CSV table of C-alpha atoms in Angstrom, one decimal:
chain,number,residue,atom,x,y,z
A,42,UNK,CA,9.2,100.4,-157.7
A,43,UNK,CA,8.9,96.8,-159.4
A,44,UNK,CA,4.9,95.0,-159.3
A,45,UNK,CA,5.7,93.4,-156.2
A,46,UNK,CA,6.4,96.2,-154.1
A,47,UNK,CA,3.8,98.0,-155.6
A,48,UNK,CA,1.1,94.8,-154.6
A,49,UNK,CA,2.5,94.4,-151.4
A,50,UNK,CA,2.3,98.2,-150.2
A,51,UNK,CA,-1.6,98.1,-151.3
A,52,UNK,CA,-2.2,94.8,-149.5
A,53,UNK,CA,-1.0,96.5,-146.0
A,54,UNK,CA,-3.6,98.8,-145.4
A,55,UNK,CA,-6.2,96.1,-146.5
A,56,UNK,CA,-5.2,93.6,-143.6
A,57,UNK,CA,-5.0,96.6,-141.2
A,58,UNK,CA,-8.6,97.0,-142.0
A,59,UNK,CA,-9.7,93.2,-142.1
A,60,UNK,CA,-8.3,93.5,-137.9
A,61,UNK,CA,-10.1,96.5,-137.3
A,62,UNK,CA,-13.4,95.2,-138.5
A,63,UNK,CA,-12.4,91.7,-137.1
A,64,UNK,CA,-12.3,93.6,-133.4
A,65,UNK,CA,-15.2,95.2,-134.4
A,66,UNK,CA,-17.4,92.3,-134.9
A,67,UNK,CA,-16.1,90.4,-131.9
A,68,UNK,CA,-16.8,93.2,-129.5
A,69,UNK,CA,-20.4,93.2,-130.8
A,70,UNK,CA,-20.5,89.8,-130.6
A,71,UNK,CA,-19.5,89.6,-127.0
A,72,UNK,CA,-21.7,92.3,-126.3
A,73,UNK,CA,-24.9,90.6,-127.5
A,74,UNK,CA,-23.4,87.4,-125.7
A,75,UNK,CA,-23.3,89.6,-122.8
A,76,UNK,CA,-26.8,91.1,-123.4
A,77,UNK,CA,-28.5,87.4,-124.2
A,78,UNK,CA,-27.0,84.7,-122.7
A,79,UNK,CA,-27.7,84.9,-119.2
A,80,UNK,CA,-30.9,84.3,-118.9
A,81,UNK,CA,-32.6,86.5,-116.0
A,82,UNK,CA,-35.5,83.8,-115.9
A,83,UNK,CA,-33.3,80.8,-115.7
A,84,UNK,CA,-33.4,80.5,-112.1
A,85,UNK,CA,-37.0,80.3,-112.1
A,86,UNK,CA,-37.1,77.0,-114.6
A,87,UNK,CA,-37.3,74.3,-112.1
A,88,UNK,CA,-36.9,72.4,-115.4
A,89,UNK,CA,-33.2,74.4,-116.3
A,90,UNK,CA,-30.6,71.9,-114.6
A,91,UNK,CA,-32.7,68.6,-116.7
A,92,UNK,CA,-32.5,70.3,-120.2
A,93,UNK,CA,-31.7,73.3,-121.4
A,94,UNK,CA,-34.3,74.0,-123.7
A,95,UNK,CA,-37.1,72.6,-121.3
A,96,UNK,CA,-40.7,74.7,-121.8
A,97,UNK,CA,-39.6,78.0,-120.1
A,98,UNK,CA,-42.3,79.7,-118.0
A,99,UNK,CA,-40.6,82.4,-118.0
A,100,UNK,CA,-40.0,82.5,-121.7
A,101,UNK,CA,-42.6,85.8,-122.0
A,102,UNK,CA,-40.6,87.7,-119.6
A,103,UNK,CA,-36.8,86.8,-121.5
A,104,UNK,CA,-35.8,90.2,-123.1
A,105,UNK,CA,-33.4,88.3,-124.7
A,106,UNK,CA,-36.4,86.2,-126.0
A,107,UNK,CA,-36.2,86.9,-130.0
A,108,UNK,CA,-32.3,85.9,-129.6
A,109,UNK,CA,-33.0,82.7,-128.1
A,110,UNK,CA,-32.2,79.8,-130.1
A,111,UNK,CA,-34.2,77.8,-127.9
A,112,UNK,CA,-37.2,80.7,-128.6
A,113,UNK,CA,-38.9,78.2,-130.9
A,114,UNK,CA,-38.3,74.9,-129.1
A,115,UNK,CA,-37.5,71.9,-130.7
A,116,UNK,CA,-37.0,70.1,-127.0
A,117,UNK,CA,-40.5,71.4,-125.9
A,118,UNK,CA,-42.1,68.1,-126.2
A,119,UNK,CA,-39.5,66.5,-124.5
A,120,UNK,CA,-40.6,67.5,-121.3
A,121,UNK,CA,-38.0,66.0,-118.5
A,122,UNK,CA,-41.0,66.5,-116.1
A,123,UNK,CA,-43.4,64.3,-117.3
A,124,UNK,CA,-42.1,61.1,-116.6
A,125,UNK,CA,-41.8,61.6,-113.4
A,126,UNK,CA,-45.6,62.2,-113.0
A,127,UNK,CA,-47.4,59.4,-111.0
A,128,UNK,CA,-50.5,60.4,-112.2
A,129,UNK,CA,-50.3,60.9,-115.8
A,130,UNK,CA,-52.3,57.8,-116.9
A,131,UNK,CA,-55.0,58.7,-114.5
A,132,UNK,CA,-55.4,62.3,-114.5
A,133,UNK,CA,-58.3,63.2,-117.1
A,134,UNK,CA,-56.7,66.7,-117.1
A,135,UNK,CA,-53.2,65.6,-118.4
A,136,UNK,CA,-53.8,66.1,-121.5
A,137,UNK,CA,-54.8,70.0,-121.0
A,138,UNK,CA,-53.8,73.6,-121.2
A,139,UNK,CA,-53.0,73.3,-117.8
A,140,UNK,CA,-49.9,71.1,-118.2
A,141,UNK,CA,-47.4,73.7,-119.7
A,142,UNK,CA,-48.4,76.0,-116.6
A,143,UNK,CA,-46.8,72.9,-114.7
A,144,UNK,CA,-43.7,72.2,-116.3
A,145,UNK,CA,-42.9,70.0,-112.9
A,146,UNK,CA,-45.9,68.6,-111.8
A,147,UNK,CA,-44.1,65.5,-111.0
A,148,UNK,CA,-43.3,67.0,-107.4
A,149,UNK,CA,-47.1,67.7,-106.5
A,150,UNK,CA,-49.0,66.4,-108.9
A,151,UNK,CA,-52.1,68.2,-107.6
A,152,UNK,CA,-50.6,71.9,-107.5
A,153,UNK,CA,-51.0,75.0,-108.9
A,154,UNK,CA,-53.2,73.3,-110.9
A,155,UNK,CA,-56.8,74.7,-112.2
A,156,UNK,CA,-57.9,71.1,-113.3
A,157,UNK,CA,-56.8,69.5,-109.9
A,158,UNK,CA,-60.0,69.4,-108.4
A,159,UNK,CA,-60.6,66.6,-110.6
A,160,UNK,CA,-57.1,64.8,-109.8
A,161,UNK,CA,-57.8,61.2,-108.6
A,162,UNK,CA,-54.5,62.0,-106.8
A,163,UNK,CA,-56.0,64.0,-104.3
A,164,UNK,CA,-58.7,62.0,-103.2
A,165,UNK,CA,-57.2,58.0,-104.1
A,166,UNK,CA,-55.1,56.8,-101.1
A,167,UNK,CA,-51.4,57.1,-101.1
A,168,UNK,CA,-49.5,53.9,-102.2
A,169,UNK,CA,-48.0,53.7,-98.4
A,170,UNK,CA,-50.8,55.1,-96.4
A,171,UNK,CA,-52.1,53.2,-93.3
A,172,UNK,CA,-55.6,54.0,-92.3
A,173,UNK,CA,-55.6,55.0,-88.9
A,174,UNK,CA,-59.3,53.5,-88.4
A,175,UNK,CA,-60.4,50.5,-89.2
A,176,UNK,CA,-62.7,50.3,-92.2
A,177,UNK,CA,-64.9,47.2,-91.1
A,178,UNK,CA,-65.9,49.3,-88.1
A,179,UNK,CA,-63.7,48.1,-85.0
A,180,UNK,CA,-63.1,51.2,-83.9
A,181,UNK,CA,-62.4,52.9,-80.7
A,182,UNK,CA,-65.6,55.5,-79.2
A,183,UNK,CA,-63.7,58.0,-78.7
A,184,UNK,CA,-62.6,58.3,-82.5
A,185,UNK,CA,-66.1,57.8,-83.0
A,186,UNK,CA,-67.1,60.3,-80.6
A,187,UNK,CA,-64.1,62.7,-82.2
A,188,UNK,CA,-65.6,62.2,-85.6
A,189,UNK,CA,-69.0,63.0,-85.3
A,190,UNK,CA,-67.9,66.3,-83.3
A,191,UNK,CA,-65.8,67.3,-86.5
A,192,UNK,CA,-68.9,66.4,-89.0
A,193,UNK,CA,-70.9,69.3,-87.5
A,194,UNK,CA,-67.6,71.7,-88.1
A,195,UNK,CA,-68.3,74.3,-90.5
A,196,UNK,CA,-64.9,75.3,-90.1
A,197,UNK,CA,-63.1,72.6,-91.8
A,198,UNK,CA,-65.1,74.1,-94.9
A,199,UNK,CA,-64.6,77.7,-96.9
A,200,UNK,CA,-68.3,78.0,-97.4
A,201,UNK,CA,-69.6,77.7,-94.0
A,202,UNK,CA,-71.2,73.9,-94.8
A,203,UNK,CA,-70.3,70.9,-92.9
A,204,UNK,CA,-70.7,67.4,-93.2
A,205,UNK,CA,-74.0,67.2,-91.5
A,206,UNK,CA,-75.1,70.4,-93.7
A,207,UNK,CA,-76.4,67.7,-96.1
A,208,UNK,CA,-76.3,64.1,-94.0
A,209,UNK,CA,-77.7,65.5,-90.7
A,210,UNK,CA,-76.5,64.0,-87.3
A,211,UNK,CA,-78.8,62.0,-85.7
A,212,UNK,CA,-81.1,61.1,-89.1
A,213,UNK,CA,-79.4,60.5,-92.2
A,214,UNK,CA,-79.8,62.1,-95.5
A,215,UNK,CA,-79.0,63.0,-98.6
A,216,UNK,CA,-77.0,59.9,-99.3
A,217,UNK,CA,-77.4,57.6,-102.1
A,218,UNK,CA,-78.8,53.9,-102.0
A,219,UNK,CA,-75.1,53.0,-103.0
A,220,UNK,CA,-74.5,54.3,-99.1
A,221,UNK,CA,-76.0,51.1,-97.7
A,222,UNK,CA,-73.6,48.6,-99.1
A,223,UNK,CA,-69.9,48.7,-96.5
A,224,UNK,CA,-66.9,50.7,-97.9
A,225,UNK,CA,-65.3,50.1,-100.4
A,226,UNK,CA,-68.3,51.2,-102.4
A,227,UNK,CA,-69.5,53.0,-105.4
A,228,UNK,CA,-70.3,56.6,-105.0
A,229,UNK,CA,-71.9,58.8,-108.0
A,230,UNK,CA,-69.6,61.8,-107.0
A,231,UNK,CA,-66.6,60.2,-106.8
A,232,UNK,CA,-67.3,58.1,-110.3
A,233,UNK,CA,-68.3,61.4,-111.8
A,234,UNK,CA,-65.4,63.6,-110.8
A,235,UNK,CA,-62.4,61.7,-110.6
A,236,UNK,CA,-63.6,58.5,-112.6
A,237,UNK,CA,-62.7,56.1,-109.4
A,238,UNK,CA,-65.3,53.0,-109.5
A,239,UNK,CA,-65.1,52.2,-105.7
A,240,UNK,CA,-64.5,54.2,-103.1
A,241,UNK,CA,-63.0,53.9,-99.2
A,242,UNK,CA,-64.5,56.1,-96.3
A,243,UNK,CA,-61.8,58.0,-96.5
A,244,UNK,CA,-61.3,58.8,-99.5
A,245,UNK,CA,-65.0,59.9,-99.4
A,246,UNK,CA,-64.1,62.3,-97.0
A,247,UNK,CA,-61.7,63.6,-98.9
A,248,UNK,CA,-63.7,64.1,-101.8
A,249,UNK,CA,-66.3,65.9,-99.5
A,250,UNK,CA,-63.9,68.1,-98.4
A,251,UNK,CA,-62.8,69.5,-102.0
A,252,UNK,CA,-66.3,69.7,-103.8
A,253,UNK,CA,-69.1,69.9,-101.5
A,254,UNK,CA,-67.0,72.0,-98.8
A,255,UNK,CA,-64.7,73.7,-100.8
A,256,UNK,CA,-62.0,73.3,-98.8
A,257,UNK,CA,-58.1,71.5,-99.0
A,258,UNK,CA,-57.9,67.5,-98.8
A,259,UNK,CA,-56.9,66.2,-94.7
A,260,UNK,CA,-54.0,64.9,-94.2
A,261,UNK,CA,-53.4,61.1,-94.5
A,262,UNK,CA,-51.9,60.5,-91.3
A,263,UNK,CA,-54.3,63.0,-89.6
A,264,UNK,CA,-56.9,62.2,-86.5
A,265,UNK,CA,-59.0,64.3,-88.2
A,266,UNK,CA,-59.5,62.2,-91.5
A,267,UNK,CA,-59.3,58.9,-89.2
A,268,UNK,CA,-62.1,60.3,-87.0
A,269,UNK,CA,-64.2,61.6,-89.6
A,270,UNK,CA,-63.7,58.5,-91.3
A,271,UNK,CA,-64.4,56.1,-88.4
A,272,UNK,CA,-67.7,57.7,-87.8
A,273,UNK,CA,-68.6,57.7,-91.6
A,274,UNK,CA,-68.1,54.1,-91.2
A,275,UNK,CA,-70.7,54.1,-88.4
A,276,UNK,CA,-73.2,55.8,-89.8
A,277,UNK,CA,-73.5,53.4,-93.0
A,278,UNK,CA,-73.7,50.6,-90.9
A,279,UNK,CA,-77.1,52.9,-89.4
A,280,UNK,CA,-78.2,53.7,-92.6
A,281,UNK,CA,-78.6,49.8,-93.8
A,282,UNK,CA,-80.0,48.7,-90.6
A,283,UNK,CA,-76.8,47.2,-89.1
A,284,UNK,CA,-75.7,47.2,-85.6
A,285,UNK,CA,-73.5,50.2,-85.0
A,286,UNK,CA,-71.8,52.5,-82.6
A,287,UNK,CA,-73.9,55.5,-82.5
């Protein structure tokens, strides 16, 4: 047998070898793919579909976590949500703990969020709302009538308080001298809380309804907030000796 038969019958079982571990490793491989890369939390990412490597909430619940290459995330700043959120540059909560909890805060800006009781979203009126009352106080009696009905309603709160809990009805109280100039005006809560400067009746209300009564904001277009800010607009006009409606 001459050297190159002798080479070439040692090389056989070498390249026999070299396929078997070559299966070998791809099976593994596609078993780990298998194992890893379908995330079971991707479909609770609302973030997913905008970029892969978005902050995952459910990141601490991956099994596959450890394998991830997007475990330690070099997108995480990039968040594809925050753009989108209206109230970013107002919101003194934006920059908080809170934000990663809310990866898509853009879509309600004021949910599932433990700072949003200090969200001037919540309280500041909507870019295309229309007051349904009229702020200089020509306003029908019935809404008047409507709204002083739903200030003595405890159960618009959570706490058992309403409005007239600390104003009263037919004397007023509790309100400070700021109260006896016509909305738009400064109010101490509202400037304290949500750092807004000047506030309308209703989004007085509003900010009643979240601090003092614990409750959820009214809806814009509601007859509640109208009414229970048509008669708020009466009662100032009491309070600073002005002809009224009451």
């Amino acid at each position: 047998m001459n050297t190159i038969d002798r080479l070439w019958r040692c090389r056989r079982p070498l390249m026999a070898g070299g396929a078997l571990l070559g299966a070998s490793l791809a099976g593994a491989l596609g078993q780990a793919v298998a194992q890893c890369g379908a995330n079971p939390c991707a479909v609770k990412n609302p973030c997913a579909a905008q970029q892969a490597c978005a902050a995952n909430p459910c990141a601490a619940k991956n099994p596959c976590a450890a394998k991830n290459p997007c475990a330690a995330n070099p997108c995480a700043a990039a968040n594809p949500c925050a753009a989108k959120n209206p109230c970013a540059a107002k919101n003194p909560c934006a920059a908080n703990p809170c934000a990663a909890a809310n990866p898509c805060a853009a879509k309600n800006p004021c949910a599932a969020n433990p700072c949003a009781a200090r969200n001037p979203c919540a309280v500041k009126r909507p870019d295309d709302y229309a007051p349904g009352y009229d702020e200089a106080g020509d306003n029908a009696p019935g809404l008047i009538a409507q709204g002083k009905a739903l200030f003595q309603d405890a159960s618009l709160s959570t706490n058992g308080l309403a409005c007239s809990s600390c104003h009263g009805v037919d004397q007023d109280s509790a309100y400070q001298a700021t109260f006896s100039s016509p909305y738009p005006h400064r109010v101490a809560m509202g400037e304290d809380l949500y750092g807004m400067s000047m506030l309308h009746a209703d989004e007085m209300v509003q900010v009643c309804m979240l601090n003092p009564m614990a409750a959820s904001t009214l809806g814009w277009n509601s007859e509640e907030l109208a009414a229970l800010s048509a008669y708020v607009v009466e009662v100032q006009k009491r309070y600073a000796g002005e002809p009224h409606r009451l």
